[in-house]
mmCIF file of C-alpha atoms in Angstrom:
data_model
loop_
_atom_site.group_PDB
_atom_site.id
_atom_site.type_symbol
_atom_site.label_atom_id
_atom_site.label_comp_id
_atom_site.label_asym_id
_atom_site.label_seq_id
_atom_site.Cartn_x
_atom_site.Cartn_y
_atom_site.Cartn_z
ATOM 1 C CA MET L 424 -48.945 70.957 4.183
ATOM 2 C CA ASN L 425 -47.713 67.409 4.744
ATOM 3 C CA THR L 426 -50.811 65.258 4.888
ATOM 4 C CA LEU L 427 -48.999 62.363 3.181
ATOM 5 C CA ARG L 428 -48.804 59.014 4.886
ATOM 6 C CA TYR L 429 -46.877 57.655 1.925
ATOM 7 C CA ASP L 430 -43.963 58.766 -0.240
ATOM 8 C CA ASP L 431 -44.495 60.560 -3.539
ATOM 9 C CA ALA L 432 -42.653 62.681 -6.086
ATOM 10 C CA THR L 433 -43.325 65.942 -4.239
ATOM 11 C CA ALA L 434 -41.819 64.670 -0.993
ATOM 12 C CA ALA L 435 -38.911 63.178 -2.921
ATOM 13 C CA GLU L 436 -38.259 66.559 -4.515
ATOM 14 C CA PHE L 437 -38.037 68.208 -1.095
ATOM 15 C CA ARG L 438 -35.870 65.382 0.170
ATOM 16 C CA ASN L 439 -33.420 65.566 -2.713
ATOM 17 C CA ALA L 440 -33.174 69.341 -2.379
ATOM 18 C CA LEU L 441 -32.310 68.896 1.303
ATOM 19 C CA VAL L 442 -29.604 66.372 0.478
ATOM 20 C CA ASP L 443 -28.136 68.643 -2.188
ATOM 21 C CA THR L 444 -27.911 71.436 0.403
ATOM 22 C CA LEU L 445 -26.327 69.159 3.000
ATOM 23 C CA ILE L 446 -23.709 68.078 0.474
ATOM 24 C CA ASP L 447 -23.054 71.681 -0.527
ATOM 25 C CA LYS L 448 -22.581 72.630 3.138
ATOM 26 C CA LYS L 449 -20.299 69.598 3.619
ATOM 27 C CA LYS L 450 -22.564 68.103 6.255
ATOM 28 C CA ILE L 451 -22.815 64.980 4.092
ATOM 29 C CA ILE L 452 -19.473 63.813 2.724
ATOM 30 C CA SER L 453 -19.880 60.077 2.108
ATOM 31 C CA PRO L 454 -21.960 58.272 -0.535
ATOM 32 C CA GLU L 455 -23.432 55.931 2.110
ATOM 33 C CA VAL L 456 -24.911 58.809 4.126
ATOM 34 C CA GLU L 457 -26.091 60.542 0.945
ATOM 35 C CA ARG L 458 -27.920 57.402 -0.158
ATOM 36 C CA ALA L 459 -29.567 57.022 3.262
ATOM 37 C CA PHE L 460 -30.850 60.609 3.265
ATOM 38 C CA ARG L 461 -32.178 60.282 -0.280
ATOM 39 C CA THR L 462 -33.946 57.034 0.626
ATOM 40 C CA VAL L 463 -35.581 57.415 4.046
ATOM 41 C CA PRO L 464 -38.862 59.422 3.949
ATOM 42 C CA ARG L 465 -38.377 61.910 6.805
ATOM 43 C CA HIS L 466 -41.955 63.209 6.451
ATOM 44 C CA LEU L 467 -43.330 59.822 7.522
ATOM 45 C CA PHE L 468 -41.591 60.142 10.905
ATOM 46 C CA VAL L 469 -42.813 63.623 11.905
ATOM 47 C CA ALA L 470 -46.285 64.685 13.010
ATOM 48 C CA GLU L 471 -48.911 64.574 10.285
ATOM 49 C CA GLY L 472 -49.567 68.108 9.081
ATOM 50 C CA THR L 473 -45.957 69.271 9.425
ATOM 51 C CA PRO L 474 -45.209 71.317 6.266
ATOM 52 C CA LEU L 475 -42.814 69.639 3.879
ATOM 53 C CA ASP L 476 -40.581 72.708 3.771
ATOM 54 C CA VAL L 477 -40.216 72.512 7.565
ATOM 55 C CA THR L 478 -39.769 68.741 7.569
ATOM 56 C CA TYR L 479 -37.039 68.900 4.930
ATOM 57 C CA SER L 480 -35.272 72.048 6.087
ATOM 58 C CA VAL L 481 -31.582 71.932 6.953
ATOM 59 C CA ASP L 482 -31.735 73.184 10.526
ATOM 60 C CA ASN L 483 -35.263 72.692 11.887
ATOM 61 C CA SER L 484 -35.890 70.102 14.567
ATOM 62 C CA VAL L 485 -39.466 68.817 14.727
ATOM 63 C CA ALA L 486 -41.104 68.143 18.092
ATOM 64 C CA ILE L 487 -42.329 64.626 18.850
ATOM 65 C CA LYS L 488 -43.522 65.065 22.433
ATOM 66 C CA HIS L 489 -44.039 67.958 24.861
ATOM 67 C CA ALA L 490 -44.057 67.936 28.662
ATOM 68 C CA SER L 491 -47.096 69.263 30.531
ATOM 69 C CA ASP L 492 -45.482 72.731 30.687
ATOM 70 C CA GLY L 493 -44.975 72.806 26.903
ATOM 71 C CA VAL L 494 -41.238 72.072 26.950
ATOM 72 C CA ILE L 495 -40.102 69.749 24.146
ATOM 73 C CA ILE L 496 -38.850 66.469 25.626
ATOM 74 C CA SER L 497 -38.492 64.469 22.390
ATOM 75 C CA SER L 498 -37.877 65.621 18.829
ATOM 76 C CA THR L 499 -36.605 64.669 15.401
ATOM 77 C CA SER L 500 -33.265 66.461 15.288
ATOM 78 C CA ALA L 501 -32.312 68.947 12.600
ATOM 79 C CA ALA L 502 -31.181 67.220 9.428
ATOM 80 C CA TYR L 503 -27.730 68.824 9.387
ATOM 81 C CA ILE L 504 -26.737 67.437 12.777
ATOM 82 C CA GLN L 505 -28.188 63.996 12.052
ATOM 83 C CA ALA L 506 -26.008 63.852 8.940
ATOM 84 C CA ARG L 507 -22.937 65.138 10.766
ATOM 85 C CA MET L 508 -23.290 62.713 13.677
ATOM 86 C CA ILE L 509 -23.453 59.716 11.340
ATOM 87 C CA GLU L 510 -20.418 61.044 9.479
ATOM 88 C CA GLN L 511 -18.604 61.734 12.762
ATOM 89 C CA ALA L 512 -19.198 58.144 13.874
ATOM 90 C CA GLU L 513 -17.658 56.816 10.637
ATOM 91 C CA ILE L 514 -20.342 54.149 10.385
ATOM 92 C CA GLY L 515 -20.097 51.614 7.599
ATOM 93 C CA GLU L 516 -21.761 48.521 6.209
ATOM 94 C CA GLY L 517 -22.079 45.570 8.551
ATOM 95 C CA MET L 518 -21.635 47.544 11.772
ATOM 96 C CA CYS L 519 -23.753 47.246 14.922
ATOM 97 C CA VAL L 520 -24.836 50.685 16.148
ATOM 98 C CA LEU L 521 -26.512 51.819 19.364
ATOM 99 C CA GLU L 522 -28.710 54.912 19.289
ATOM 100 C CA ILE L 523 -29.582 56.487 22.651
ATOM 101 C CA GLY L 524 -32.742 58.565 22.202
ATOM 102 C CA SER L 525 -35.385 57.216 19.847
ATOM 103 C CA GLY L 526 -37.637 58.804 17.273
ATOM 104 C CA GLY L 527 -37.471 56.391 14.379
ATOM 105 C CA PHE L 528 -36.066 58.491 11.560
ATOM 106 C CA ASN L 529 -32.445 58.524 12.679
ATOM 107 C CA ALA L 530 -32.566 54.783 13.352
ATOM 108 C CA ALA L 531 -33.863 54.245 9.804
ATOM 109 C CA LEU L 532 -30.964 56.313 8.441
ATOM 110 C CA LEU L 533 -28.532 54.212 10.435
ATOM 111 C CA ALA L 534 -30.147 51.011 9.152
ATOM 112 C CA GLU L 535 -29.635 52.210 5.580
ATOM 113 C CA VAL L 536 -25.969 53.007 6.244
ATOM 114 C CA VAL L 537 -25.105 49.700 7.959
ATOM 115 C CA GLY L 538 -27.066 47.704 5.374
ATOM 116 C CA PRO L 539 -28.668 44.252 5.668
ATOM 117 C CA SER L 540 -25.585 42.759 7.325
ATOM 118 C CA GLY L 541 -25.557 45.373 10.101
ATOM 119 C CA TRP L 542 -27.897 46.067 12.964
ATOM 120 C CA VAL L 543 -29.258 49.054 14.896
ATOM 121 C CA VAL L 544 -30.499 49.146 18.488
ATOM 122 C CA SER L 545 -32.462 52.260 19.473
ATOM 123 C CA VAL L 546 -33.214 52.900 23.139
ATOM 124 C CA ASP L 547 -35.349 55.498 24.900
ATOM 125 C CA ILE L 548 -36.610 55.920 28.459
ATOM 126 C CA ASP L 549 -40.126 56.956 27.378
ATOM 127 C CA PRO L 550 -42.482 54.087 26.427
ATOM 128 C CA GLU L 551 -44.645 56.421 24.317
ATOM 129 C CA VAL L 552 -41.598 57.371 22.281
ATOM 130 C CA THR L 553 -40.421 53.785 21.812
ATOM 131 C CA ASP L 554 -43.930 52.579 20.893
ATOM 132 C CA ARG L 555 -44.184 55.339 18.288
ATOM 133 C CA ALA L 556 -40.702 54.654 16.906
ATOM 134 C CA ARG L 557 -41.414 50.924 16.645
ATOM 135 C CA GLU L 558 -44.699 51.567 14.832
ATOM 136 C CA LEU L 559 -43.143 53.996 12.334
ATOM 137 C CA LEU L 560 -40.150 51.768 11.658
ATOM 138 C CA ASP L 561 -42.500 48.840 10.963
ATOM 139 C CA ALA L 562 -44.655 51.005 8.684
ATOM 140 C CA THR L 563 -41.670 52.198 6.634
ATOM 141 C CA GLY L 564 -40.028 48.788 6.282
ATOM 142 C CA TYR L 565 -37.213 49.119 8.831
ATOM 143 C CA GLY L 566 -38.756 47.196 11.709
ATOM 144 C CA ASP L 567 -36.808 44.038 10.914
ATOM 145 C CA ARG L 568 -33.478 45.933 10.913
ATOM 146 C CA VAL L 569 -33.868 48.004 14.089
ATOM 147 C CA THR L 570 -34.432 46.720 17.620
ATOM 148 C CA VAL L 571 -36.221 49.316 19.757
ATOM 149 C CA VAL L 572 -35.672 49.027 23.523
ATOM 150 C CA GLN L 573 -37.489 50.921 26.275
ATOM 151 C CA ALA L 574 -34.990 51.504 29.098
ATOM 152 C CA ASP L 575 -32.950 54.135 30.911
ATOM 153 C CA ALA L 576 -29.683 53.994 28.957
ATOM 154 C CA GLU L 577 -27.767 55.346 31.946
ATOM 155 C CA ASN L 578 -27.676 51.692 33.025
ATOM 156 C CA PRO L 579 -26.444 48.639 31.111
ATOM 157 C CA LEU L 580 -29.112 47.684 28.596
ATOM 158 C CA PRO L 581 -31.100 44.574 29.468
ATOM 159 C CA GLY L 582 -31.054 41.451 27.345
ATOM 160 C CA LEU L 583 -28.427 42.506 24.832
ATOM 161 C CA HIS L 584 -26.212 39.777 23.428
ATOM 162 C CA GLU L 585 -24.375 38.870 20.264
ATOM 163 C CA PRO L 586 -24.571 40.046 17.543
ATOM 164 C CA PHE L 587 -25.578 43.359 19.129
ATOM 165 C CA GLU L 588 -22.613 44.103 21.331
ATOM 166 C CA PRO L 589 -20.035 45.349 21.640
ATOM 167 C CA PHE L 590 -21.200 48.170 19.384
ATOM 168 C CA HIS L 591 -18.956 49.605 16.704
ATOM 169 C CA ALA L 592 -20.533 53.032 17.265
ATOM 170 C CA ILE L 593 -22.858 54.726 19.758
ATOM 171 C CA LEU L 594 -24.825 57.855 18.859
ATOM 172 C CA VAL L 595 -26.362 59.779 21.747
ATOM 173 C CA THR L 596 -29.176 61.925 20.361
ATOM 174 C CA VAL L 597 -30.111 63.696 23.597
ATOM 175 C CA GLY L 598 -28.134 66.322 25.488
ATOM 176 C CA ALA L 599 -25.856 64.646 28.036
ATOM 177 C CA TRP L 600 -24.116 66.214 31.028
ATOM 178 C CA ASP L 601 -21.853 63.180 31.463
ATOM 179 C CA LEU L 602 -20.871 59.901 29.797
ATOM 180 C CA ALA L 603 -22.471 56.926 31.514
ATOM 181 C CA PRO L 604 -20.061 54.067 32.291
ATOM 182 C CA ALA L 605 -22.592 51.721 30.658
ATOM 183 C CA TRP L 606 -22.014 53.415 27.290
ATOM 184 C CA LEU L 607 -18.293 52.778 27.438
ATOM 185 C CA LYS L 608 -18.959 49.198 28.514
ATOM 186 C CA HIS L 609 -21.109 48.670 25.408
ATOM 187 C CA LEU L 610 -18.531 50.253 23.060
ATOM 188 C CA ALA L 611 -16.143 48.038 21.090
ATOM 189 C CA GLU L 612 -12.403 48.601 21.172
ATOM 190 C CA GLY L 613 -11.670 51.140 18.447
ATOM 191 C CA GLY L 614 -15.319 52.202 18.357
ATOM 192 C CA ARG L 615 -16.591 55.765 18.359
ATOM 193 C CA ILE L 616 -19.161 57.410 20.592
ATOM 194 C CA VAL L 617 -20.772 60.637 19.352
ATOM 195 C CA VAL L 618 -22.432 62.625 22.117
ATOM 196 C CA PRO L 619 -23.869 66.127 22.619
ATOM 197 C CA LEU L 620 -21.862 66.863 25.770
ATOM 198 C CA ARG L 621 -22.853 69.800 27.965
ATOM 199 C CA MET L 622 -19.884 71.565 29.524
ATOM 200 C CA ASN L 623 -20.769 74.367 31.927
ATOM 201 C CA GLY L 624 -23.933 75.069 29.929
ATOM 202 C CA ILE L 625 -22.369 74.965 26.447
ATOM 203 C CA THR L 626 -22.950 71.901 24.247
ATOM 204 C CA ARG L 627 -20.727 70.415 21.580
ATOM 205 C CA VAL L 628 -21.532 67.259 19.619
ATOM 206 C CA ILE L 629 -18.231 65.433 20.042
ATOM 207 C CA ALA L 630 -16.988 62.257 18.384
ATOM 208 C CA PHE L 631 -14.793 60.421 20.887
ATOM 209 C CA LEU L 632 -12.357 57.575 20.172
ATOM 210 C CA ARG L 633 -10.745 55.386 22.834
ATOM 211 C CA GLU L 634 -7.064 56.064 23.463
ATOM 212 C CA ASP L 635 -5.586 53.921 26.227
ATOM 213 C CA ASP L 636 -7.650 54.608 29.374
ATOM 214 C CA HIS L 637 -9.498 57.697 28.140
ATOM 215 C CA LEU L 638 -11.346 59.149 25.145
ATOM 216 C CA VAL L 639 -10.070 61.780 22.714
ATOM 217 C CA SER L 640 -12.091 63.857 20.276
ATOM 218 C CA THR L 641 -11.825 63.401 16.522
ATOM 219 C CA SER L 642 -14.378 66.096 15.595
ATOM 220 C CA ALA L 643 -16.928 68.443 17.134
ATOM 221 C CA GLU L 644 -20.035 70.269 15.925
ATOM 222 C CA VAL L 645 -22.216 73.047 17.336
ATOM 223 C CA ALA L 646 -25.811 71.947 18.011
ATOM 224 C CA GLY L 647 -28.469 71.872 20.698
ATOM 225 C CA PHE L 648 -30.497 68.873 21.918
ATOM 226 C CA VAL L 649 -33.342 68.209 24.309
ATOM 227 C CA PRO L 650 -31.834 67.222 27.677
ATOM 228 C CA MET L 651 -31.507 63.657 28.869
ATOM 229 C CA GLN L 652 -34.140 62.236 31.212
ATOM 230 C CA GLY L 653 -33.770 59.610 33.906
ATOM 231 C CA GLU L 654 -30.727 58.950 36.073
ATOM 232 C CA GLY L 655 -28.456 60.875 33.696
ATOM 233 C CA ALA L 656 -30.481 64.091 33.916
ATOM 234 C CA ARG L 657 -28.815 67.202 35.302
ATOM 235 C CA ASP L 658 -30.920 70.248 36.140
ATOM 236 C CA GLU L 659 -29.661 73.812 36.000
ATOM 237 C CA ARG L 660 -29.918 76.070 39.030
ATOM 238 C CA VAL L 661 -31.822 79.280 38.346
ATOM 239 C CA PHE L 662 -31.555 82.519 40.340
ATOM 240 C CA LEU L 663 -34.032 85.370 39.899
ATOM 241 C CA LEU L 664 -32.978 89.009 40.188
ATOM 242 C CA PRO L 665 -35.926 91.428 40.446
ATOM 243 C CA ASP L 666 -35.661 94.974 39.150
ATOM 244 C CA ARG L 667 -37.333 98.005 40.717
ATOM 245 C CA ASN L 668 -40.573 97.283 38.771
ATOM 246 C CA GLY L 669 -40.846 93.642 39.762
ATOM 247 C CA ASN L 670 -39.596 92.262 36.441
ATOM 248 C CA GLN L 671 -36.874 89.651 36.581
ATOM 249 C CA VAL L 672 -33.512 88.725 35.132
ATOM 250 C CA LYS L 673 -32.735 84.991 35.325
ATOM 251 C CA LEU L 674 -29.229 83.616 35.874
ATOM 252 C CA ARG L 675 -28.935 79.905 35.001
ATOM 253 C CA PHE L 676 -25.975 77.859 36.247
ATOM 254 C CA ASP L 677 -24.991 74.478 34.850
ATOM 255 C CA GLY L 678 -21.810 74.120 36.909
ATOM 256 C CA ASP L 679 -20.663 75.507 40.240
ATOM 257 C CA VAL L 680 -22.687 78.382 41.659
ATOM 258 C CA PRO L 681 -20.761 81.295 43.194
ATOM 259 C CA GLN L 682 -21.029 81.596 46.948
ATOM 260 C CA GLU L 683 -23.241 84.268 48.496
ATOM 261 C CA MET L 684 -25.538 84.869 45.546
ATOM 262 C CA SER L 685 -27.513 87.080 47.951
ATOM 263 C CA LEU L 686 -24.864 89.769 47.319
ATOM 264 C CA LEU L 687 -26.630 90.376 43.997
ATOM 265 C CA ASP L 688 -29.796 91.595 45.724
ATOM 266 C CA GLY L 689 -30.437 95.085 44.428
ATOM 267 C CA ALA L 690 -27.891 94.814 41.618
ATOM 268 C CA LEU L 691 -30.443 95.828 38.960
ATOM 269 C CA ALA L 692 -31.085 99.072 40.840
ATOM 270 C CA THR L 693 -27.526 100.250 40.162
ATOM 271 C CA ASP L 694 -26.329 102.140 37.116
ATOM 272 C CA ARG L 695 -25.184 99.949 34.270
ATOM 273 C CA ALA L 696 -21.441 99.836 33.537
ATOM 274 C CA ALA L 697 -19.896 99.046 30.148
ATOM 275 C CA VAL L 698 -16.346 98.080 29.144
ATOM 276 C CA TRP L 699 -15.289 97.485 25.526
ATOM 277 C CA SER L 700 -12.614 95.083 24.337
ATOM 278 C CA GLY L 701 -11.321 96.436 21.024
ATOM 279 C CA VAL L 702 -12.003 92.934 19.596
ATOM 280 C CA THR L 703 -14.207 93.041 16.497
ATOM 281 C CA ILE L 704 -15.955 90.536 14.252
ATOM 282 C CA ASN L 705 -17.735 90.873 10.928
ATOM 283 C CA LEU L 706 -21.513 90.550 10.823
ATOM 284 C CA GLY L 707 -22.663 87.112 9.719
ATOM 285 C CA VAL L 708 -19.614 85.356 11.183
ATOM 286 C CA SER L 709 -20.067 82.850 13.994
ATOM 287 C CA PHE L 710 -18.274 83.252 17.312
ATOM 288 C CA ALA L 711 -19.519 80.068 18.956
ATOM 289 C CA ASP L 712 -16.095 79.221 20.344
ATOM 290 C CA LEU L 713 -16.108 82.428 22.393
ATOM 291 C CA HIS L 714 -19.057 80.994 24.325
ATOM 292 C CA LEU L 715 -17.063 77.810 24.869
ATOM 293 C CA TRP L 716 -14.032 79.841 26.016
ATOM 294 C CA PHE L 717 -16.230 81.624 28.569
ATOM 295 C CA ALA L 718 -17.570 78.292 29.826
ATOM 296 C CA ALA L 719 -14.009 77.032 30.194
ATOM 297 C CA PHE L 720 -12.173 80.011 31.685
ATOM 298 C CA LEU L 721 -14.587 82.716 32.916
ATOM 299 C CA PRO L 722 -15.300 82.360 36.668
ATOM 300 C CA GLY L 723 -18.972 82.584 37.580
ATOM 301 C CA PHE L 724 -20.111 81.775 34.024
ATOM 302 C CA CYS L 725 -23.853 81.328 33.507
ATOM 303 C CA LYS L 726 -26.669 81.910 31.016
ATOM 304 C CA VAL L 727 -28.835 85.009 31.362
ATOM 305 C CA ALA L 728 -32.391 85.849 30.268
ATOM 306 C CA ALA L 729 -34.443 88.983 30.836
ATOM 307 C CA ASP L 730 -38.199 89.440 31.218
ATOM 308 C CA GLU L 731 -39.986 91.940 29.033
ATOM 309 C CA GLY L 732 -40.064 95.249 30.841
ATOM 310 C CA THR L 733 -36.518 95.098 32.147
ATOM 311 C CA ASP L 734 -33.906 97.556 30.878
ATOM 312 C CA MET L 735 -31.952 94.602 29.487
ATOM 313 C CA ALA L 736 -34.909 93.363 27.447
ATOM 314 C CA ALA L 737 -35.309 96.780 25.842
ATOM 315 C CA GLU L 738 -31.832 96.406 24.315
ATOM 316 C CA ARG L 739 -31.984 92.680 23.573
ATOM 317 C CA LYS L 740 -30.515 92.978 20.061
ATOM 318 C CA ASP L 741 -27.241 94.330 21.511
ATOM 319 C CA TRP L 742 -26.383 91.497 23.899
ATOM 320 C CA PHE L 743 -26.202 87.717 24.081
ATOM 321 C CA PRO L 744 -27.322 85.279 26.801
ATOM 322 C CA PHE L 745 -23.883 84.667 28.323
ATOM 323 C CA ALA L 746 -23.009 86.188 31.675
ATOM 324 C CA ALA L 747 -20.731 85.873 34.680
ATOM 325 C CA VAL L 748 -21.245 86.642 38.354
ATOM 326 C CA HIS L 749 -18.433 88.576 40.013
ATOM 327 C CA GLY L 750 -19.119 89.039 43.737
ATOM 328 C CA ASP L 751 -21.959 91.523 44.125
ATOM 329 C CA SER L 752 -22.202 92.200 40.367
ATOM 330 C CA PHE L 753 -22.800 90.400 37.086
ATOM 331 C CA ALA L 754 -21.703 91.124 33.517
ATOM 332 C CA TYR L 755 -23.092 89.927 30.191
ATOM 333 C CA LEU L 756 -21.706 89.796 26.648
ATOM 334 C CA ALA L 757 -22.601 92.838 24.543
ATOM 335 C CA ILE L 758 -21.775 94.287 21.127
ATOM 336 C CA ARG L 759 -21.751 97.695 19.486
ATOM 337 C CA ARG L 760 -21.359 98.696 15.852
ATOM 338 C CA VAL L 761 -17.967 99.954 14.753
ATOM 339 C CA PRO L 762 -17.836 103.202 12.763
ATOM 340 C CA GLU L 763 -16.778 101.558 9.491
ATOM 341 C CA GLY L 764 -19.911 99.383 9.417
ATOM 342 C CA GLY L 765 -20.189 95.714 8.632
ATOM 343 C CA ALA L 766 -18.618 94.716 11.939
ATOM 344 C CA VAL L 767 -19.220 94.935 15.683
ATOM 345 C CA GLU L 768 -17.027 95.207 18.760
ATOM 346 C CA PHE L 769 -17.353 92.836 21.693
ATOM 347 C CA GLY L 770 -17.686 94.162 25.196
ATOM 348 C CA ALA L 771 -19.449 93.600 28.486
ATOM 349 C CA GLN L 772 -22.243 95.423 30.284
ATOM 350 C CA ALA L 773 -22.791 94.935 33.975
ATOM 351 C CA TYR L 774 -24.948 95.705 36.988
ATOM 352 C CA GLY L 775 -23.967 95.816 40.639
ATOM 353 C CA THR L 776 -21.852 97.857 43.019
ATOM 354 C CA HIS L 777 -18.677 96.651 41.296
ATOM 355 C CA GLY L 778 -20.156 96.318 37.828
ATOM 356 C CA GLU L 779 -17.124 97.785 36.103
ATOM 357 C CA ASP L 780 -14.904 95.109 37.692
ATOM 358 C CA ALA L 781 -17.283 92.382 36.509
ATOM 359 C CA ALA L 782 -17.332 93.813 32.980
ATOM 360 C CA THR L 783 -13.537 94.102 32.950
ATOM 361 C CA ALA L 784 -13.146 90.434 33.958
ATOM 362 C CA MET L 785 -15.342 89.385 31.017
ATOM 363 C CA VAL L 786 -13.506 91.687 28.589
ATOM 364 C CA GLU L 787 -10.170 90.223 29.662
ATOM 365 C CA GLN L 788 -11.448 86.794 28.623
ATOM 366 C CA ILE L 789 -12.687 88.169 25.290
ATOM 367 C CA GLN L 790 -9.193 89.486 24.673
ATOM 368 C CA ALA L 791 -7.606 86.200 25.795
ATOM 369 C CA TRP L 792 -9.847 84.289 23.364
ATOM 370 C CA ASP L 793 -8.834 86.706 20.612
ATOM 371 C CA ARG L 794 -5.135 86.042 21.326
ATOM 372 C CA HIS L 795 -5.152 82.318 22.043
ATOM 373 C CA GLY L 796 -8.410 80.700 20.928
ATOM 374 C CA ARG L 797 -9.948 82.516 18.019
ATOM 375 C CA ALA L 798 -7.794 81.107 15.221
ATOM 376 C CA THR L 799 -7.569 77.568 16.595
ATOM 377 C CA GLU L 800 -10.003 74.688 17.047
ATOM 378 C CA PRO L 801 -10.337 73.289 20.570
ATOM 379 C CA THR L 802 -10.000 69.588 21.245
ATOM 380 C CA PHE L 803 -11.798 67.555 23.891
ATOM 381 C CA ALA L 804 -11.053 64.548 26.038
ATOM 382 C CA TYR L 805 -12.934 62.498 28.583
ATOM 383 C CA TRP L 806 -11.187 60.747 31.472
ATOM 384 C CA PRO L 807 -13.364 58.107 33.199
ATOM 385 C CA THR L 808 -12.939 57.741 36.951
ATOM 386 C CA GLY L 809 -9.805 55.697 37.568
ATOM 387 C CA SER L 810 -7.921 57.008 34.523
ATOM 388 C CA GLN L 811 -4.299 58.064 34.895
ATOM 389 C CA LEU L 812 -4.566 61.845 34.685
ATOM 390 C CA PRO L 813 -1.738 63.839 33.095
ATOM 391 C CA GLU L 814 -0.613 67.276 34.180
ATOM 392 C CA PHE L 815 -2.890 69.624 32.265
ATOM 393 C CA GLY L 816 -1.510 72.823 30.742
ATOM 394 C CA GLU L 817 -2.801 76.345 31.282
ATOM 395 C CA ASN L 818 -4.795 76.261 28.030
ATOM 396 C CA THR L 819 -6.764 73.212 29.163
ATOM 397 C CA ALA L 820 -10.001 73.608 31.104
ATOM 398 C CA VAL L 821 -10.866 70.743 33.469
ATOM 399 C CA MET L 822 -14.562 70.073 34.143
ATOM 400 C CA PRO L 823 -15.417 67.483 36.817
ATOM 401 C CA LYS L 824 -18.322 65.177 36.009
ATOM 402 C CA THR L 825 -20.069 62.440 37.967
ATOM 403 C CA HIS L 826 -18.234 59.551 36.287
ATOM 404 C CA GLY L 827 -15.005 61.280 35.245
ATOM 405 C CA ILE L 828 -13.760 64.602 33.948
ATOM 406 C CA ALA L 829 -14.063 66.364 30.604
ATOM 407 C CA THR L 830 -11.302 68.604 29.284
ATOM 408 C CA ILE L 831 -11.222 71.310 26.621
ATOM 409 C CA SER L 832 -7.834 72.273 25.202
ATOM 410 C CA TRP L 833 -6.690 75.018 22.873
ATOM 411 C CA PRO L 834 -3.311 75.006 21.126
ATOM 412 C CA SER L 835 -0.974 77.308 23.061
ATOM 413 C CA ALA L 836 -0.677 80.475 21.083
ATOM 414 C CA ALA L 837 -2.394 82.007 18.136
ATOM 415 C CA ASN L 838 -2.113 85.703 17.600
ATOM 416 C CA ASP L 839 -3.429 85.589 14.024
ATOM 417 C CA ALA L 840 -7.052 86.236 14.875
ATOM 418 C CA GLY L 841 -9.286 84.695 12.254
ATOM 419 C CA ASP L 842 -13.043 84.988 12.428
ATOM 420 C CA GLN L 843 -14.615 81.804 13.680
ATOM 421 C CA GLY L 844 -17.979 80.940 14.296
ATOM 422 C CA ALA L 845 -22.319 84.163 13.590
ATOM 423 C CA LEU L 846 -23.882 87.384 14.010
ATOM 424 C CA GLN L 847 -27.039 87.922 12.040
#
């Protein structure tokens, strides 16, 4: 267990092993980020008693604070995405960096990367979080290199002046539904903003660079973050579908909700339909961009969860939490083993009077992704309100936001289907 309130050889051994793994996985690619991760004692920023193997794992986030209902509202992010976000931002010595979402550890990493001639400002809406971050940064020797601010970063930050702004880079370490105009105001010309942007329920950590009157992506990573609080928060809408035994299936919408959701009443009492796509993928290979394709192009897209006791829950290992409402029916992504073994076929299962139609609509998008999206990486753009919008092509999805629009684009044709993104 980690009962250390200081650094020692054992913690350093765990830390160096983590860094070696991050380098091997190409999450760390620069010597500056490597040095920061080998230097900053992550275990001194997490809760006392957190095991060192958990603290220094590649992909475990560590909770800092829970809401009254047990939901995590602040955490130390997984090491792999902290490393990638710093690399995505292309931060270097002497830069001024703004971090939105405090915890202490990431700010200390940033302070190491920018060096004594740079500066880091870390802001969070929660005074308990900022007090804790300030205390830990002071205790670990970074308090004189990081300014911690308690504020809602949706608004321009109070009291900032030279040499703090404009910032060369902004890292948003909470899940954002939109880009606040204040962030762009704080960003220097030629600067990068790295943000976990939620698009119809699917998040990508995107590095954006200014190009004329809008932002274009330079890289993107798959990761999840606790959602933003304050004025920038965006709640999902949840609809409950009861089955004949009183158990429930939950449909969660991040974007537009289909009209007349009441048509789904009684859908779980119908026989389940299934349609298969002929599209296969090897076990152990990620298909994260299929989820993004659904979010972009599948009407009625939502997340789905099933209570224990439902028919869906009994077969949980054969489906994934991505669904779409189609009139009086809904379909969800499913898989089945192919005869040769080592691979599965994608398909859709559905409930409702027209369940087969709903499943067919989802399968058509699986096949479209296989033809046009599977072998190519999507790119992203953000167009603040007032930007001069171009004419978007058919392979670009347009997602309206409060302060602008986000777009996701795939190159126009790719029939060579390569496996992207993982089944376990």
